[in-house]
Tab-separated table of C-alpha atoms in Angstrom:
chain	number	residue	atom	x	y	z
S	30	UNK	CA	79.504	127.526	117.612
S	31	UNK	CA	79.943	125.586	114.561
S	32	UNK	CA	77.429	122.949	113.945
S	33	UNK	CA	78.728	121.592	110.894
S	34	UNK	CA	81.767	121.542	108.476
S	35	UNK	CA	80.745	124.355	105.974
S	36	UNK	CA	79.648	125.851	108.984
S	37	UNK	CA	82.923	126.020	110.728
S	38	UNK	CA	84.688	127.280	107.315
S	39	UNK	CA	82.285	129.762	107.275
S	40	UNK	CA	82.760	131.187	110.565
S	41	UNK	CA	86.338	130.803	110.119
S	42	UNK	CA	86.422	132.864	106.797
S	43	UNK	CA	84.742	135.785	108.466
S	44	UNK	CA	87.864	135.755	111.061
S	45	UNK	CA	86.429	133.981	113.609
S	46	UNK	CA	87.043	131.287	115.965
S	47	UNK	CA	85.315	128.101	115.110
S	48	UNK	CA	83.749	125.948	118.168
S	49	UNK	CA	82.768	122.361	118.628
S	50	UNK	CA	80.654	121.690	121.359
S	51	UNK	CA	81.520	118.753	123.353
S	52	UNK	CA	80.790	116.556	126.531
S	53	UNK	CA	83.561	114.730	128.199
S	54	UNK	CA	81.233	113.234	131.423
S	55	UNK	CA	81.938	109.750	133.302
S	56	UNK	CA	77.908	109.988	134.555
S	57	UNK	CA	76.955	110.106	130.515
S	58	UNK	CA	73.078	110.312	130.337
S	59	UNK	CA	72.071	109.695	133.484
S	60	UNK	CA	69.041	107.464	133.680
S	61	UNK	CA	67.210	109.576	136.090
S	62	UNK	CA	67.216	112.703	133.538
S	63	UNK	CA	65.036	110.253	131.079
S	64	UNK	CA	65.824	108.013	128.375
S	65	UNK	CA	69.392	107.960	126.555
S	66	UNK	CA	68.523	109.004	123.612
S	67	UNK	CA	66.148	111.769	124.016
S	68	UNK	CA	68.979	113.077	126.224
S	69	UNK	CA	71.578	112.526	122.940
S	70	UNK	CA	68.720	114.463	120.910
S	71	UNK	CA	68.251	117.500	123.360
S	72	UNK	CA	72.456	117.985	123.746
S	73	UNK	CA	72.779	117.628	120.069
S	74	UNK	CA	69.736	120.481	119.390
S	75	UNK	CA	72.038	122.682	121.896
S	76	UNK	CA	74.749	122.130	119.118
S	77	UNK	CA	76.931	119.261	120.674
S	78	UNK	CA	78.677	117.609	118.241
S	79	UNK	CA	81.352	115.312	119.552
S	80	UNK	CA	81.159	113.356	123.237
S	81	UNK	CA	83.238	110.552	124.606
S	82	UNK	CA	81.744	107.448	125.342
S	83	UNK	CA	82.890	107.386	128.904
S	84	UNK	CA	85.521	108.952	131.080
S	85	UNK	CA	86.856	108.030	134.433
S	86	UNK	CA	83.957	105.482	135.434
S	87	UNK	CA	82.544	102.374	133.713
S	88	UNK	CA	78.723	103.829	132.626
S	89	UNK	CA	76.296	101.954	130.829
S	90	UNK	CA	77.756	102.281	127.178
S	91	UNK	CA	81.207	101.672	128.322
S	92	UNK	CA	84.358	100.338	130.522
S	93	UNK	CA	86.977	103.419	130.787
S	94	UNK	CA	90.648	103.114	130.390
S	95	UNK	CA	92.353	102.408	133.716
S	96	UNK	CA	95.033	104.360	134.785
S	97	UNK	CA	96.531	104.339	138.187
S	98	UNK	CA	97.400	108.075	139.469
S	99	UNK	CA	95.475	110.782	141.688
S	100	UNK	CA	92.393	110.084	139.816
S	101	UNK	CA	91.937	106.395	140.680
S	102	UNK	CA	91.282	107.848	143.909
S	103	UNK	CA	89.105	110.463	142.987
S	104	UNK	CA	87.414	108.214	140.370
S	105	UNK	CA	86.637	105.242	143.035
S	106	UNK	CA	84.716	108.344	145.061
S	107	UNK	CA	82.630	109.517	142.058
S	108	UNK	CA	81.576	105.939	141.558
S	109	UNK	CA	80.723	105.086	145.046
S	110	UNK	CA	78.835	108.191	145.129
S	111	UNK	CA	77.503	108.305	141.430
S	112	UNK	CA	74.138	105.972	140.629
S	113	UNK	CA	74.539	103.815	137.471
S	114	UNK	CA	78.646	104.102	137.353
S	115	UNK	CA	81.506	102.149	138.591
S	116	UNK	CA	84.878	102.094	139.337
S	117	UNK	CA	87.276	101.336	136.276
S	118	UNK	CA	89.350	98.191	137.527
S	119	UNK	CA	92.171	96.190	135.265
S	120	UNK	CA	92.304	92.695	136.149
S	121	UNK	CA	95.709	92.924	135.064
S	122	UNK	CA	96.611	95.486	136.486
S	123	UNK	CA	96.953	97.315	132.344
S	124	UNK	CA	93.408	96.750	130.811
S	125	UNK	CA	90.179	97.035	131.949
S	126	UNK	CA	88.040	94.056	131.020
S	127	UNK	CA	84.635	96.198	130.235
S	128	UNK	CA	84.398	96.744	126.904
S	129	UNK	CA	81.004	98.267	125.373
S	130	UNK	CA	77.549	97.160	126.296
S	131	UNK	CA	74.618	96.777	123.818
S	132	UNK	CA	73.400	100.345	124.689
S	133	UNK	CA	77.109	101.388	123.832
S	134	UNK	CA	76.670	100.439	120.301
S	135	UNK	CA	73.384	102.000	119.803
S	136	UNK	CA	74.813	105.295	121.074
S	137	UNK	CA	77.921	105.044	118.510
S	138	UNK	CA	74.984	104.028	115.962
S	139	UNK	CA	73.101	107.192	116.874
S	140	UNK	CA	76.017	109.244	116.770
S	141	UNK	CA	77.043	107.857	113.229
S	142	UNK	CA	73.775	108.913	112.320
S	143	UNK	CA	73.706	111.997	113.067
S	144	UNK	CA	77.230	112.536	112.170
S	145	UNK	CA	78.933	113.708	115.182
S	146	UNK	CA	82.396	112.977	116.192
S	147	UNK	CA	83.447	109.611	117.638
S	148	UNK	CA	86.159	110.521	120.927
S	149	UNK	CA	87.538	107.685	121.727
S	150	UNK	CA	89.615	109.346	124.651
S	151	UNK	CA	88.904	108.105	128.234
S	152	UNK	CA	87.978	104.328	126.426
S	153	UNK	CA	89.915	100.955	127.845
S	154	UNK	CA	91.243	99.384	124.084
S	155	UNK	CA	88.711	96.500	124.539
S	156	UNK	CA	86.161	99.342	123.528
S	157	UNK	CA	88.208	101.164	120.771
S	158	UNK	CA	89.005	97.935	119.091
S	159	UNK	CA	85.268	97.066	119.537
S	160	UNK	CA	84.114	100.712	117.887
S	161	UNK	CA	86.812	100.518	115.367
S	162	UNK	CA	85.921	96.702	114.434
S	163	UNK	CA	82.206	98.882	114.220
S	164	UNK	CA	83.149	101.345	111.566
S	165	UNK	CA	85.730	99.745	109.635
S	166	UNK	CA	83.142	96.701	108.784
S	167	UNK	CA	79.990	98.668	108.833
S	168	UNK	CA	80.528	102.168	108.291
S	169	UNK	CA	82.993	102.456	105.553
S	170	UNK	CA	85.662	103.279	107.655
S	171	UNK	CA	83.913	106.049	109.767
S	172	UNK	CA	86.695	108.487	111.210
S	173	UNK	CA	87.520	107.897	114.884
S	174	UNK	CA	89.256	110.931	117.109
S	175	UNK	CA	91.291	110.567	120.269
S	176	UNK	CA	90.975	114.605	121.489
S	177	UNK	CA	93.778	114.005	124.345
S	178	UNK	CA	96.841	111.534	124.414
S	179	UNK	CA	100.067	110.230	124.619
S	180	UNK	CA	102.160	107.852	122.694
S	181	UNK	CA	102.545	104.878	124.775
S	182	UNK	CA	105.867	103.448	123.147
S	183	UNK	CA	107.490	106.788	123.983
S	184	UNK	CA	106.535	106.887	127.504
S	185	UNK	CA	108.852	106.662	130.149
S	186	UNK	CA	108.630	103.363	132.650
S	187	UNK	CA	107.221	105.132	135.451
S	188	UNK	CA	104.693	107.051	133.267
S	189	UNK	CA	103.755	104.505	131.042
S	190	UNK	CA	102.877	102.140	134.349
S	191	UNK	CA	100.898	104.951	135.791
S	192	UNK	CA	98.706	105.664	132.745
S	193	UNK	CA	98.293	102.225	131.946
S	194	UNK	CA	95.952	102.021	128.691
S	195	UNK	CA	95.030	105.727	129.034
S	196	UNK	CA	97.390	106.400	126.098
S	197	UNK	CA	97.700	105.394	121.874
S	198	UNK	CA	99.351	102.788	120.943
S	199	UNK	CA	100.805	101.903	117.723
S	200	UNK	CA	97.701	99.873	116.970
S	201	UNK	CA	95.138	102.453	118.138
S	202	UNK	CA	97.902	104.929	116.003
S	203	UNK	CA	96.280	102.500	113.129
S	204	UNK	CA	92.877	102.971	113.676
S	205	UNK	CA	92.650	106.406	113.584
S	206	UNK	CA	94.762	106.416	110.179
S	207	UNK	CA	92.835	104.047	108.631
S	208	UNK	CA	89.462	105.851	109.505
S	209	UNK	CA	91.065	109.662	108.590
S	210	UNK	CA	90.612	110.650	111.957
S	211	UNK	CA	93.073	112.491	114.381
S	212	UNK	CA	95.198	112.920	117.721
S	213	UNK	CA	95.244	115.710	120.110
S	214	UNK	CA	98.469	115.714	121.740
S	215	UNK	CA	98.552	116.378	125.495
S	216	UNK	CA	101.045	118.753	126.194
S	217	UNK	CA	101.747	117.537	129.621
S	218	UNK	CA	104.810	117.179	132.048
S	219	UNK	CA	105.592	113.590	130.619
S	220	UNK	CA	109.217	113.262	129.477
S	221	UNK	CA	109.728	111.273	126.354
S	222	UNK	CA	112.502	108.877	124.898
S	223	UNK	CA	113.996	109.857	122.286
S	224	UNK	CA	112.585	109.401	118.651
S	225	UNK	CA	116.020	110.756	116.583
S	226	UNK	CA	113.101	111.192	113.356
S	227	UNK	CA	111.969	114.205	115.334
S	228	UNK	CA	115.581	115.830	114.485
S	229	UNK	CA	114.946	117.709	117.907
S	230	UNK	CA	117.253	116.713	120.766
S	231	UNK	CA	115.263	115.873	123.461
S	232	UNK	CA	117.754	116.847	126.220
S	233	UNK	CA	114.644	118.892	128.269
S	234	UNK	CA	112.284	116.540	130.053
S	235	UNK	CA	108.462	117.972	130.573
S	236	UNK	CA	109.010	120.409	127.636
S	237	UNK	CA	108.358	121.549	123.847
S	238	UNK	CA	111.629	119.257	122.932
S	239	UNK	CA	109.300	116.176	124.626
S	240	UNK	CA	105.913	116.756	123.124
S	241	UNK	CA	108.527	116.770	119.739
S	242	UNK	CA	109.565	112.979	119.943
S	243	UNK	CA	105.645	112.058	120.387
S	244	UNK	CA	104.187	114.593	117.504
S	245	UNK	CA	107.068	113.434	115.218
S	246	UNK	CA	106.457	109.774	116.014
S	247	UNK	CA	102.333	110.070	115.202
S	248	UNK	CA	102.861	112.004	112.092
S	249	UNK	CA	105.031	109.562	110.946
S	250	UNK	CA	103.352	107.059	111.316
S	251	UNK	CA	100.316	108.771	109.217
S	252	UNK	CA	98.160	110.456	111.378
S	253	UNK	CA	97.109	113.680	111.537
S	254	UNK	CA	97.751	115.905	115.378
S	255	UNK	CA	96.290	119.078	116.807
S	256	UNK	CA	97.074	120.389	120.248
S	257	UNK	CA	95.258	117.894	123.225
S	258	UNK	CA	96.149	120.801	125.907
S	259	UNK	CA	93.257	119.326	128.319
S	260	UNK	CA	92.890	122.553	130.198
S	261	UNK	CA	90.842	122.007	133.094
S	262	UNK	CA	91.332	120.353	136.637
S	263	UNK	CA	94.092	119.223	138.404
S	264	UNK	CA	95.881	119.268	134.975
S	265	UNK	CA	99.811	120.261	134.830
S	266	UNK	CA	100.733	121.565	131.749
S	267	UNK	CA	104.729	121.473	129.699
S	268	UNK	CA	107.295	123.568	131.787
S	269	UNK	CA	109.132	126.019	130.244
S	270	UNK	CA	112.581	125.129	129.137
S	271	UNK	CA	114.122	128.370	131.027
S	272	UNK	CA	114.099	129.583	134.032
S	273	UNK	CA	113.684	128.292	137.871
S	274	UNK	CA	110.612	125.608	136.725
S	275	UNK	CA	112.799	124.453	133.385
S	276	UNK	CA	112.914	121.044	132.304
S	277	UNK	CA	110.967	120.098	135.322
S	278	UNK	CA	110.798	116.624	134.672
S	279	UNK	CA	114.454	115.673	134.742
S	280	UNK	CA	115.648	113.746	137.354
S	281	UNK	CA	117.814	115.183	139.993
S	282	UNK	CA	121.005	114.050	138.370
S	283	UNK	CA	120.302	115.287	135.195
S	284	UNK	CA	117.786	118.770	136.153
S	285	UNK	CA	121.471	120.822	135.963
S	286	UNK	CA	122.967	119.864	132.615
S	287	UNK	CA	119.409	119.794	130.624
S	288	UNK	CA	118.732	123.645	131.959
S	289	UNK	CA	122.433	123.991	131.176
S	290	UNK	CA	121.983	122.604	127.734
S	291	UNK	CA	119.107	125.218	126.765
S	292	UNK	CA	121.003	127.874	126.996
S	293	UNK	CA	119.682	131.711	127.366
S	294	UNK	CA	116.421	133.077	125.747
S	295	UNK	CA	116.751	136.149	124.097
S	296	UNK	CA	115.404	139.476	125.959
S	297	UNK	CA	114.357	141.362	123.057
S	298	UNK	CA	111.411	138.662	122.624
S	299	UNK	CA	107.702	139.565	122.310
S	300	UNK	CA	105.856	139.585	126.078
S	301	UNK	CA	103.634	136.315	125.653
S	302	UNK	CA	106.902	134.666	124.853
S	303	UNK	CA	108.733	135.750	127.364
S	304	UNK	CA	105.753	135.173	129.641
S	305	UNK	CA	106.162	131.221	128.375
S	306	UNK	CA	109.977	130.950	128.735
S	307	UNK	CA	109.351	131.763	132.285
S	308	UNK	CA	105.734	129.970	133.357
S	309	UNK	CA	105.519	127.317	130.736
S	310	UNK	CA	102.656	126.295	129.022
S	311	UNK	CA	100.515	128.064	131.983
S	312	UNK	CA	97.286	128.959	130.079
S	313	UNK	CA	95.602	128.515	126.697
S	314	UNK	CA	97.029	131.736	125.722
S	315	UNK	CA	100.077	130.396	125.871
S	316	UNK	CA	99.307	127.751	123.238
S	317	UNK	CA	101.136	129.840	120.419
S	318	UNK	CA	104.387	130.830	122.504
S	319	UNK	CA	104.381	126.864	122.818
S	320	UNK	CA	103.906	126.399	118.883
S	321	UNK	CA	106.607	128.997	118.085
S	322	UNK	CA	109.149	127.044	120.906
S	323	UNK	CA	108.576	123.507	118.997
S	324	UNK	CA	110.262	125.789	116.033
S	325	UNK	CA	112.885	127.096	118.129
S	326	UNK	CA	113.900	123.664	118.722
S	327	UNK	CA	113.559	122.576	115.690
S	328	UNK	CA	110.759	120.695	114.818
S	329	UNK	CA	108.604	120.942	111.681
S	330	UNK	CA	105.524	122.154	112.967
S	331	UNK	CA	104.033	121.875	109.523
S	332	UNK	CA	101.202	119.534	110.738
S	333	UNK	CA	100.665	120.869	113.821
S	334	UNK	CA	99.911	124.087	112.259
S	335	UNK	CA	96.939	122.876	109.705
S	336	UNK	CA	95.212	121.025	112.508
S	337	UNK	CA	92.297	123.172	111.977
S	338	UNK	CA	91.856	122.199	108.841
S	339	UNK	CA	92.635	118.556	109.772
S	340	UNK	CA	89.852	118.480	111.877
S	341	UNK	CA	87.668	119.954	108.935
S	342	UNK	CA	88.770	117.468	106.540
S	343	UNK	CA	87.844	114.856	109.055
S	344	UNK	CA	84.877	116.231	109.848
S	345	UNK	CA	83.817	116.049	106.005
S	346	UNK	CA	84.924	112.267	105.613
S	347	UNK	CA	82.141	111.922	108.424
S	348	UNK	CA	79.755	113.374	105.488
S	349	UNK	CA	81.167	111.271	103.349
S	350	UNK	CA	78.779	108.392	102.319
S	351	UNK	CA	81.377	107.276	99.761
S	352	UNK	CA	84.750	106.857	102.000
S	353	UNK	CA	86.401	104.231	102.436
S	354	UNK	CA	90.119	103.038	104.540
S	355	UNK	CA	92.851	105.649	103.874
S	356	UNK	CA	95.500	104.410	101.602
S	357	UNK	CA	99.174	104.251	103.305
């Protein structure tokens, strides 16, 4: 459990796997468990390190981002049911309108100083323009991280209207260059358009050759990526771009000549890739059979692949007390 950054390296140079502790909670510090802050203190002296602000549910430090799938449902329960939340509305029908509340900026404050990670993930852009207005004019540039997302330019119509603002756009893409923070990509089901920069054809819909337009298009643009796999839940992961679940996003016209188009995956291939080219990305142990397939198809995974020490260089910026915006 690493607690800081020359904690993590150090863990990591004895072979080990590094861990960040992390909340991701739409009832965030309940007021019944005491006040805020004491709550902040006793989660951080567990070794938390990084929360989001809010997730599924306005709270009291936040609106969340509205998006319009099986969890508006499930989130308009939890906040009829849930004390001190409510239900995450757009008034039209994109944005919410609840941005952060006074106790929302003294959280961020607290969090700056005790140098945890800022997740933006989860927040409606009223907020992350609001935190990044925060730490861009106040806190030389403090680095901001979105843990889990999707590009929103790349989305497809019918995705991009049911995640709404739950997604980076090319001014939120902005913020978190500016502030030499980072993206986790979610490796979801979501076909992409194309982004012909990724020099993979993306001719697969739901797979590796997908999350390749997106990971091509935010590197691009300047800002660093990790894997956002979001394991947990209801959560579909990438299909596998072989097999009787391949390219399981296509549309019925096109499902036939995008499986077509993949061709045959060799047989003489190690078992946890062959286990992939069958199930997908099915499990976190899966995670490098999907790294190894964004190869296959040709993307340069280059970034991707020092995202641990992305996060480490971030995580020393927050140390920083010199920093200031990152230079194009």
């Amino acid at each position: 459990m690493a607690l800081d950054p020359w904690h993590a390296r150090r863990i990591i140079s004895e072979g080990k796997l590094a861990v960040v502790l992390a909340i991701e909670a739409s009832h965030l510090f309940p007021d019944d468990d005491g006040p805020w802050k004491e709550q902040l203190h006793d989660v951080y002296d567990m070794g938390v390190r990084s929360l989001q602000i809010a997730h599924e549910t306005n709270n009291d430090f936040s609106g969340a981002a509205y998006h319009a799938d099986i969890f508006e449902i499930m989130t308009q329960l939890k906040a009829w049911f849930t004390g001190n939340v409510e239900y995450a509305e757009a008034s039209d029908g994109v944005h919410n309108d609840v941005g952060m509340s006074s106790q929302g900026y003294e959280l961020v404050e607290e969090m700056i100083r005790l140098n945890m990670m800022i997740d933006v993930s989860h927040l409606p852009l009223k907020s992350i323009r609001q935190i990044y207005s925060l730490v861009s004019q106040d806190h030389n540039y403090y680095p901001l991280l979105n843990s889990h997302t999707r590009i929103d330019s790349l989305l497809l119509e019918s995705d991009r209207e049911r995640l709404n603002e739950h997604v980076t756009t090319d001014e939120t893409l902005e913020y978190y260059r500016a502030t030499g923070g980072m993206i986790g990509l979610r490796t979801g089901i979501e076909g992409m358009l194309d982004y012909p920069a990724s020099q993979v054809g993306n001719n697969c819909h739901g797979s590796a050759r997908s999350l390749a337009q997106f990971y091509r298009y935010a590197v691009d643009k300047g800002v660093n990526t990790a894997f956002g796999s979001d394991f947990n839940g209801f959560i579909e992961m990438s299909p596998p771009r072989f097999g009787s679940d391949a390219c399981a996003s296509a549309n019925s016209n096109e499902l036939a000549s995008q499986v077509a188009a993949q061709g045959f995956p060799s047989s003489a291939l190690p078992d946890y890739i062959q286990e992939y080219n069958q199930k997908g990305l099915a499990h976190v142990g899966l995670l490098p059979a999907y790294l190894w397939d964004l190869k296959e198809v040709g993307a340069d995974t280059t970034n991707l692949e020092n995202s641990a020490e992305s996060v480490m260089t971030m995580w020393d910026r927050i140390y920083d007390t010199q920093r200031s915006k990152v230079a194009l």
